CSV table of N, CA and C in Angstrom, one decimal:
chain,number,residue,atom,x,y,z
D,28,UNK,N,5.3,5.1,-17.9
D,28,UNK,CA,4.8,5.0,-16.6
D,28,UNK,C,4.3,3.6,-16.7
D,29,UNK,N,3.9,3.1,-15.4
D,29,UNK,CA,3.6,1.6,-15.2
D,29,UNK,C,2.1,1.3,-16.0
D,30,UNK,N,2.0,0.5,-16.3
D,30,UNK,CA,0.8,-0.2,-16.7
D,30,UNK,C,-0.3,0.0,-15.4
D,31,UNK,N,-1.3,0.6,-15.5
D,31,UNK,CA,-2.7,0.4,-14.5
D,31,UNK,C,-3.3,-0.9,-14.7
D,32,UNK,N,-3.8,-1.6,-13.4
D,32,UNK,CA,-4.7,-2.5,-13.7
D,32,UNK,C,-5.9,-2.1,-14.0
D,33,UNK,N,-6.7,-2.8,-14.4
D,33,UNK,CA,-8.3,-2.1,-14.7
D,33,UNK,C,-8.8,-1.7,-13.3
D,34,UNK,N,-9.9,-0.8,-13.5
D,34,UNK,CA,-10.6,-0.4,-12.1
D,34,UNK,C,-11.4,-1.6,-11.1
D,35,UNK,N,-11.8,-2.6,-12.2
D,35,UNK,CA,-12.4,-3.5,-11.3
D,35,UNK,C,-11.6,-4.6,-10.9
D,36,UNK,N,-10.4,-4.7,-10.9
D,36,UNK,CA,-9.6,-5.7,-10.6
D,36,UNK,C,-9.0,-5.1,-8.8
D,37,UNK,N,-9.6,-3.8,-8.6
D,37,UNK,CA,-9.3,-3.4,-7.4
D,37,UNK,C,-10.0,-3.7,-6.4
D,38,UNK,N,-9.4,-3.9,-5.4
D,38,UNK,CA,-10.7,-3.9,-4.0
D,38,UNK,C,-11.3,-2.9,-3.7
D,39,UNK,N,-12.5,-3.1,-3.0
D,39,UNK,CA,-13.3,-1.6,-2.8
D,39,UNK,C,-13.5,-1.8,-1.4
D,40,UNK,N,-13.1,-0.5,-0.5
D,40,UNK,CA,-13.5,-0.6,1.1
D,40,UNK,C,-14.2,0.8,1.1
D,41,UNK,N,-15.2,0.8,1.8
D,41,UNK,CA,-16.1,2.0,2.0
D,41,UNK,C,-15.3,2.3,3.4
D,42,UNK,N,-15.2,3.7,3.1
D,42,UNK,CA,-14.5,4.5,4.6
D,42,UNK,C,-15.9,5.2,5.1
D,43,UNK,N,-16.5,5.2,6.0
D,43,UNK,CA,-17.8,5.7,6.8
D,43,UNK,C,-17.0,7.1,7.2
D,44,UNK,N,-18.1,8.3,7.1
D,44,UNK,CA,-17.7,9.6,7.6
D,44,UNK,C,-17.4,9.5,9.0
D,45,UNK,N,-16.3,10.2,9.4
D,45,UNK,CA,-15.7,10.1,10.7
D,45,UNK,C,-15.1,9.1,11.1
D,46,UNK,N,-14.5,8.2,10.4
D,46,UNK,CA,-14.0,7.1,10.5
D,46,UNK,C,-12.8,6.8,9.7
D,47,UNK,N,-11.8,5.9,10.3
D,47,UNK,CA,-10.8,5.2,9.5
D,47,UNK,C,-10.7,3.9,9.2
D,48,UNK,N,-10.3,3.5,8.3
D,48,UNK,CA,-10.2,2.2,7.9
D,48,UNK,C,-8.8,1.7,7.5
D,49,UNK,N,-8.3,0.4,7.6
D,49,UNK,CA,-6.9,0.2,7.6
D,49,UNK,C,-6.9,-1.2,6.7
D,50,UNK,N,-5.8,-1.4,5.9
D,50,UNK,CA,-5.9,-2.6,5.4
D,50,UNK,C,-4.1,-3.0,5.6
D,51,UNK,N,-4.0,-4.3,5.8
D,51,UNK,CA,-2.5,-4.6,5.9
D,51,UNK,C,-2.3,-5.9,5.2
D,52,UNK,N,-1.0,-5.8,4.7
D,52,UNK,CA,-0.4,-6.8,3.9
D,52,UNK,C,1.0,-7.1,4.2
D,53,UNK,N,0.9,-8.3,4.5
D,53,UNK,CA,2.4,-8.9,5.2
D,53,UNK,C,3.2,-9.4,4.2
D,54,UNK,N,4.7,-9.2,4.5
D,54,UNK,CA,5.6,-9.7,3.9
D,54,UNK,C,6.3,-10.9,4.6
D,55,UNK,N,6.3,-12.6,4.6
D,55,UNK,CA,6.6,-13.0,5.2
D,55,UNK,C,8.1,-13.8,4.5
D,56,UNK,N,8.6,-13.3,3.4
D,56,UNK,CA,9.8,-13.7,2.6
D,56,UNK,C,10.8,-13.1,3.6
D,57,UNK,N,12.0,-13.9,4.3
D,57,UNK,CA,12.9,-13.2,5.0
D,57,UNK,C,13.9,-12.4,4.2
D,58,UNK,N,13.9,-12.4,2.7
D,58,UNK,CA,14.4,-12.0,2.1
D,58,UNK,C,13.8,-10.4,1.4
D,59,UNK,N,12.9,-10.2,1.9
D,59,UNK,CA,12.0,-8.8,1.5
D,59,UNK,C,11.6,-9.0,-0.1
D,60,UNK,N,11.7,-8.1,-0.3
D,60,UNK,CA,11.2,-7.7,-2.1
D,60,UNK,C,10.5,-6.5,-2.0
D,61,UNK,N,9.6,-6.4,-3.0
D,61,UNK,CA,8.9,-5.0,-3.2
D,61,UNK,C,7.4,-4.9,-3.3
D,62,UNK,N,6.7,-4.1,-2.7
D,62,UNK,CA,5.5,-3.9,-2.6
D,62,UNK,C,5.3,-2.7,-3.6
D,63,UNK,N,3.8,-2.9,-4.1
D,63,UNK,CA,3.4,-2.1,-5.4
D,63,UNK,C,1.9,-1.9,-4.7
D,64,UNK,N,1.4,-0.5,-5.1
D,64,UNK,CA,0.2,-0.2,-4.4
D,64,UNK,C,-0.5,0.8,-5.4
D,65,UNK,N,-1.5,0.6,-5.8
D,65,UNK,CA,-2.2,1.6,-6.5
D,65,UNK,C,-3.7,2.0,-5.4
D,66,UNK,N,-3.8,3.3,-5.7
D,66,UNK,CA,-5.2,3.8,-4.7
D,66,UNK,C,-5.9,4.9,-5.4
D,67,UNK,N,-7.4,4.8,-5.7
D,67,UNK,CA,-8.1,5.6,-6.7
D,67,UNK,C,-9.3,5.5,-5.7
D,68,UNK,N,-9.8,6.6,-6.0
D,68,UNK,CA,-11.0,7.2,-5.5
D,68,UNK,C,-12.5,7.8,-6.5
D,69,UNK,N,-13.4,7.3,-7.1
D,69,UNK,CA,-14.0,7.6,-8.2
D,69,UNK,C,-14.6,9.2,-7.8
D,70,UNK,N,-14.6,9.2,-6.6
D,70,UNK,CA,-15.2,11.0,-6.3
D,70,UNK,C,-15.1,11.0,-4.9
D,71,UNK,N,-14.5,12.3,-4.6
D,71,UNK,CA,-14.3,12.7,-3.2
D,71,UNK,C,-12.7,12.5,-2.9
D,72,UNK,N,-12.1,12.7,-1.6
D,72,UNK,CA,-11.1,12.3,-1.1
D,72,UNK,C,-10.9,11.8,-0.1
D,73,UNK,N,-9.8,10.9,0.4
D,73,UNK,CA,-9.6,10.8,1.8
D,73,UNK,C,-7.9,11.3,1.9
D,74,UNK,N,-7.6,11.0,3.5
D,74,UNK,CA,-6.1,11.5,3.9
D,74,UNK,C,-5.6,9.7,3.8
D,75,UNK,N,-4.3,9.8,3.2
D,75,UNK,CA,-3.9,8.5,3.1
D,75,UNK,C,-2.5,8.5,3.5
D,76,UNK,N,-2.4,7.2,4.7
D,76,UNK,CA,-1.0,7.1,5.3
D,76,UNK,C,-0.5,5.9,4.8
D,77,UNK,N,0.4,5.4,4.3
D,77,UNK,CA,1.1,4.1,4.4
D,77,UNK,C,2.0,4.2,5.4
D,78,UNK,N,2.3,2.6,6.0
D,78,UNK,CA,3.2,2.4,7.3
D,78,UNK,C,4.0,1.3,6.8
D,79,UNK,N,5.3,1.1,7.3
D,79,UNK,CA,5.9,0.0,6.9
D,79,UNK,C,6.6,-0.5,8.4
D,80,UNK,N,6.2,-1.7,9.0
D,80,UNK,CA,6.7,-2.1,10.2
D,80,UNK,C,7.6,-3.4,10.0
D,81,UNK,N,8.7,-3.7,10.2
D,81,UNK,CA,9.6,-4.6,10.2
D,81,UNK,C,9.2,-5.7,11.5
D,82,UNK,N,9.1,-7.1,11.0
D,82,UNK,CA,8.8,-8.0,12.0
D,82,UNK,C,9.6,-7.7,13.4
D,83,UNK,N,9.2,-7.8,14.2
D,83,UNK,CA,9.8,-7.4,15.7
D,83,UNK,C,10.0,-6.2,15.9
D,84,UNK,N,9.8,-5.5,15.3
D,84,UNK,CA,9.9,-3.8,15.7
D,84,UNK,C,9.2,-3.5,16.8
D,85,UNK,N,9.7,-2.5,17.7
D,85,UNK,CA,9.3,-2.1,19.0
D,85,UNK,C,8.4,-1.0,18.8
D,86,UNK,N,7.4,-0.4,19.5
D,86,UNK,CA,6.5,0.5,19.3
D,86,UNK,C,6.7,1.7,19.4
D,87,UNK,N,6.7,2.5,17.8
D,87,UNK,CA,7.4,3.7,17.8
D,87,UNK,C,8.3,3.4,16.7
D,88,UNK,N,8.4,2.5,16.5
D,88,UNK,CA,9.3,2.0,15.2
D,88,UNK,C,8.6,1.9,13.6
D,89,UNK,N,7.9,2.4,13.4
D,89,UNK,CA,7.2,2.0,12.3
D,89,UNK,C,7.9,3.3,11.4
D,90,UNK,N,7.9,3.0,10.3
D,90,UNK,CA,8.1,3.8,8.9
D,90,UNK,C,7.0,4.5,8.1
D,91,UNK,N,6.8,5.9,8.1
D,91,UNK,CA,5.9,6.4,7.5
D,91,UNK,C,6.3,6.5,6.0
D,92,UNK,N,5.9,6.0,5.0
D,92,UNK,CA,6.1,5.9,3.8
D,92,UNK,C,5.6,6.7,3.1
D,93,UNK,N,4.0,7.1,3.2
D,93,UNK,CA,3.2,8.0,2.6
D,93,UNK,C,2.4,8.3,3.6
D,94,UNK,N,2.2,9.9,3.5
D,94,UNK,CA,1.4,10.7,4.2
D,94,UNK,C,1.0,11.9,3.4
D,95,UNK,N,-0.6,11.8,2.7
D,95,UNK,CA,-1.0,12.5,2.0
D,95,UNK,C,-2.6,13.1,2.4
D,96,UNK,N,-2.8,14.4,2.0
D,96,UNK,CA,-4.0,15.1,2.5
D,96,UNK,C,-4.9,14.8,1.4
D,97,UNK,N,-6.3,14.5,1.7
D,97,UNK,CA,-7.3,14.8,0.7
D,97,UNK,C,-6.9,14.3,-0.6
D,98,UNK,N,-6.5,13.1,-0.7
D,98,UNK,CA,-6.2,12.6,-2.0
D,98,UNK,C,-7.1,11.9,-2.7
D,99,UNK,N,-6.9,11.8,-4.1
D,99,UNK,CA,-8.0,10.9,-4.8
D,99,UNK,C,-7.3,9.7,-5.6
D,100,UNK,N,-5.9,10.0,-5.7
D,100,UNK,CA,-5.2,9.1,-6.5
D,100,UNK,C,-3.9,9.2,-5.9
D,101,UNK,N,-3.4,7.5,-5.9
D,101,UNK,CA,-1.7,7.5,-5.4
D,101,UNK,C,-1.5,6.2,-6.1
D,102,UNK,N,0.0,5.7,-6.6
D,102,UNK,CA,0.4,4.8,-6.5
D,102,UNK,C,2.1,5.2,-6.3
D,103,UNK,N,2.4,3.8,-5.6
D,103,UNK,CA,4.0,4.0,-5.4
D,103,UNK,C,4.8,2.5,-5.4
D,104,UNK,N,5.6,2.5,-5.0
D,104,UNK,CA,6.2,1.2,-4.7
D,104,UNK,C,7.4,1.4,-3.2
D,105,UNK,N,7.5,0.2,-2.4
D,105,UNK,CA,8.3,0.2,-1.6
D,105,UNK,C,9.2,-0.9,-2.0
D,106,UNK,N,10.7,-1.0,-1.7
D,106,UNK,CA,11.6,-2.1,-1.2
D,106,UNK,C,11.8,-2.2,0.2
D,107,UNK,N,11.7,-3.7,0.6
D,107,UNK,CA,11.8,-3.8,1.9
D,107,UNK,C,12.6,-5.0,2.4
D,108,UNK,N,13.4,-4.8,3.5
D,108,UNK,CA,14.5,-6.0,3.4
D,108,UNK,C,13.9,-6.7,4.9
D,109,UNK,N,13.7,-8.0,4.6
D,109,UNK,CA,12.9,-8.8,5.5
D,109,UNK,C,11.7,-8.6,5.8
D,110,UNK,N,11.1,-9.4,6.7
D,110,UNK,CA,9.8,-9.5,7.0
D,110,UNK,C,9.2,-8.4,7.6
D,111,UNK,N,7.6,-8.2,7.6
D,111,UNK,CA,7.0,-7.3,8.3
D,111,UNK,C,5.5,-6.9,7.3
D,112,UNK,N,5.1,-5.8,7.9
D,112,UNK,CA,3.9,-5.4,7.6
D,112,UNK,C,3.6,-3.9,6.7
D,113,UNK,N,3.0,-4.0,5.9
D,113,UNK,CA,2.5,-2.6,5.3
D,113,UNK,C,1.3,-2.3,5.5
D,114,UNK,N,0.8,-1.2,5.9
D,114,UNK,CA,-0.3,-0.8,6.4
D,114,UNK,C,-0.9,0.4,5.4
D,115,UNK,N,-1.7,0.4,4.7
D,115,UNK,CA,-2.5,1.6,4.3
D,115,UNK,C,-3.8,2.1,5.0
D,116,UNK,N,-3.7,3.2,5.5
D,116,UNK,CA,-4.6,3.8,6.5
D,116,UNK,C,-5.3,5.0,5.7
D,117,UNK,N,-6.6,4.7,5.5
D,117,UNK,CA,-7.6,5.5,4.9
D,117,UNK,C,-8.4,6.3,5.9
D,118,UNK,N,-8.3,7.8,5.8
D,118,UNK,CA,-8.9,8.4,7.0
D,118,UNK,C,-9.8,9.1,6.5
D,119,UNK,N,-11.0,9.3,7.0
D,119,UNK,CA,-11.8,10.3,6.4
D,119,UNK,C,-12.6,10.9,7.6
D,120,UNK,N,-11.9,11.1,8.7
D,120,UNK,CA,-12.3,11.3,10.0
D,120,UNK,C,-12.6,13.0,9.9
D,121,UNK,N,-12.1,13.6,8.7
D,121,UNK,CA,-12.4,15.0,8.4
D,121,UNK,C,-13.8,15.0,7.7
D,122,UNK,N,-14.3,14.3,7.2
D,122,UNK,CA,-15.8,14.2,6.5
D,122,UNK,C,-16.9,14.0,7.6
D,123,UNK,N,-17.6,15.0,7.9
D,123,UNK,CA,-19.1,14.9,8.9
D,123,UNK,C,-19.9,13.8,8.4
D,124,UNK,N,-20.3,14.0,7.0
D,124,UNK,CA,-21.5,13.2,6.3
D,124,UNK,C,-21.0,12.2,5.6
D,125,UNK,N,-20.1,12.4,4.6
D,125,UNK,CA,-19.6,11.5,3.3
D,125,UNK,C,-18.9,10.4,3.5
D,126,UNK,N,-19.6,9.3,3.1
D,126,UNK,CA,-18.6,8.3,3.3
D,126,UNK,C,-17.9,8.0,2.1
D,127,UNK,N,-16.8,7.4,1.9
D,127,UNK,CA,-15.9,7.4,0.6
D,127,UNK,C,-15.7,5.9,0.3
D,128,UNK,N,-15.9,5.6,-1.0
D,128,UNK,CA,-15.3,4.5,-1.7
D,128,UNK,C,-14.0,4.4,-2.2
D,129,UNK,N,-13.1,3.7,-1.6
D,129,UNK,CA,-11.4,3.7,-1.7
D,129,UNK,C,-11.5,2.1,-2.9
D,130,UNK,N,-10.7,2.5,-3.9
D,130,UNK,CA,-10.5,1.2,-4.4
D,130,UNK,C,-8.9,0.9,-4.5
D,131,UNK,N,-8.3,-0.4,-4.3
D,131,UNK,CA,-7.1,0.0,-4.1
D,131,UNK,C,-6.7,-1.2,-4.6
D,132,UNK,N,-5.3,-1.7,-4.8
D,132,UNK,CA,-4.5,-3.2,-5.1
D,132,UNK,C,-3.1,-2.6,-4.7
D,133,UNK,N,-2.8,-4.0,-3.7
D,133,UNK,CA,-1.2,-4.1,-3.1
D,133,UNK,C,-0.9,-5.2,-3.7
D,134,UNK,N,0.6,-5.2,-4.2
D,134,UNK,CA,0.9,-6.4,-5.1
D,134,UNK,C,2.2,-6.5,-4.0
D,135,UNK,N,2.6,-7.7,-3.8
D,135,UNK,CA,4.2,-7.7,-3.3
D,135,UNK,C,4.9,-9.1,-4.2
D,136,UNK,N,6.3,-8.4,-4.8
D,136,UNK,CA,7.1,-9.4,-5.5
D,136,UNK,C,8.3,-9.7,-4.5
D,137,UNK,N,8.5,-10.9,-4.3
D,137,UNK,CA,9.5,-11.3,-3.3
D,137,UNK,C,10.9,-11.1,-4.1
D,138,UNK,N,12.0,-10.8,-3.4
D,138,UNK,CA,13.3,-10.5,-4.0
D,138,UNK,C,13.7,-11.5,-5.1
D,139,UNK,N,13.3,-12.8,-4.4
D,139,UNK,CA,14.2,-13.9,-4.9
D,139,UNK,C,13.3,-13.9,-6.5
D,140,UNK,N,12.6,-13.4,-6.5
D,140,UNK,CA,12.1,-13.4,-8.1
D,140,UNK,C,12.9,-12.9,-9.2
D,141,UNK,N,13.5,-11.7,-8.7
D,141,UNK,CA,14.2,-10.9,-9.8
D,141,UNK,C,15.7,-10.7,-9.3
D,142,UNK,N,16.0,-11.6,-8.3
D,142,UNK,CA,17.3,-11.6,-7.7
D,142,UNK,C,18.6,-12.4,-8.6
D,143,UNK,N,19.3,-12.4,-7.8
D,143,UNK,CA,20.7,-13.2,-8.7
D,143,UNK,C,20.3,-14.6,-8.9
D,144,UNK,N,19.4,-15.5,-8.3
D,144,UNK,CA,19.1,-16.3,-8.5
D,144,UNK,C,18.5,-16.8,-9.6
D,145,UNK,N,17.9,-15.6,-10.3
D,145,UNK,CA,17.1,-16.0,-11.8
D,145,UNK,C,18.0,-15.7,-12.9
D,146,UNK,N,19.0,-14.9,-12.7
D,146,UNK,CA,20.4,-14.5,-13.6
D,146,UNK,C,20.8,-15.6,-14.4
D,147,UNK,N,21.1,-15.5,-15.8
D,147,UNK,CA,21.5,-16.7,-16.2
D,147,UNK,C,23.0,-17.1,-15.9
D,148,UNK,N,23.4,-18.2,-15.8
D,148,UNK,CA,24.8,-18.7,-15.4
D,148,UNK,C,25.8,-17.9,-16.1
D,149,UNK,N,26.9,-17.5,-15.6
D,149,UNK,CA,27.9,-17.0,-16.4
D,149,UNK,C,28.4,-17.4,-17.5
D,150,UNK,N,28.5,-16.8,-18.5
D,150,UNK,CA,28.9,-17.3,-19.8
D,150,UNK,C,29.9,-16.9,-20.4
D,151,UNK,N,31.0,-17.6,-20.8
D,151,UNK,CA,32.1,-16.8,-21.5
D,151,UNK,C,31.5,-15.9,-22.7
D,152,UNK,N,32.2,-14.6,-22.5
D,152,UNK,CA,31.9,-13.8,-23.3
D,152,UNK,C,33.0,-13.9,-24.7
């Protein structure tokens, strides 16, 4: 599997009881690329929804990438073509009293880094 980042390198967001907290990461590379994410809760759980919206998309043209109920850990990736926004939605609306601490990281790797541009020039074999 992939190597996990240490827990202290993950961002921390508190999700209050009966609330939703969002985090958005933008891809401004017209070539697109790959998003990677890690989400962890030390205790309890939240509903997680991850959405991708292409730049210039109309209302309702958002793609749901992940929809998980009462999860405490998730990791994944998404390859995107062109510019847009990846939104992580941490939903704690079902909890009446308990706020939750969510630790997460979202990484973006442009296509150009591992695309054809970086392959060695053709060599005679």
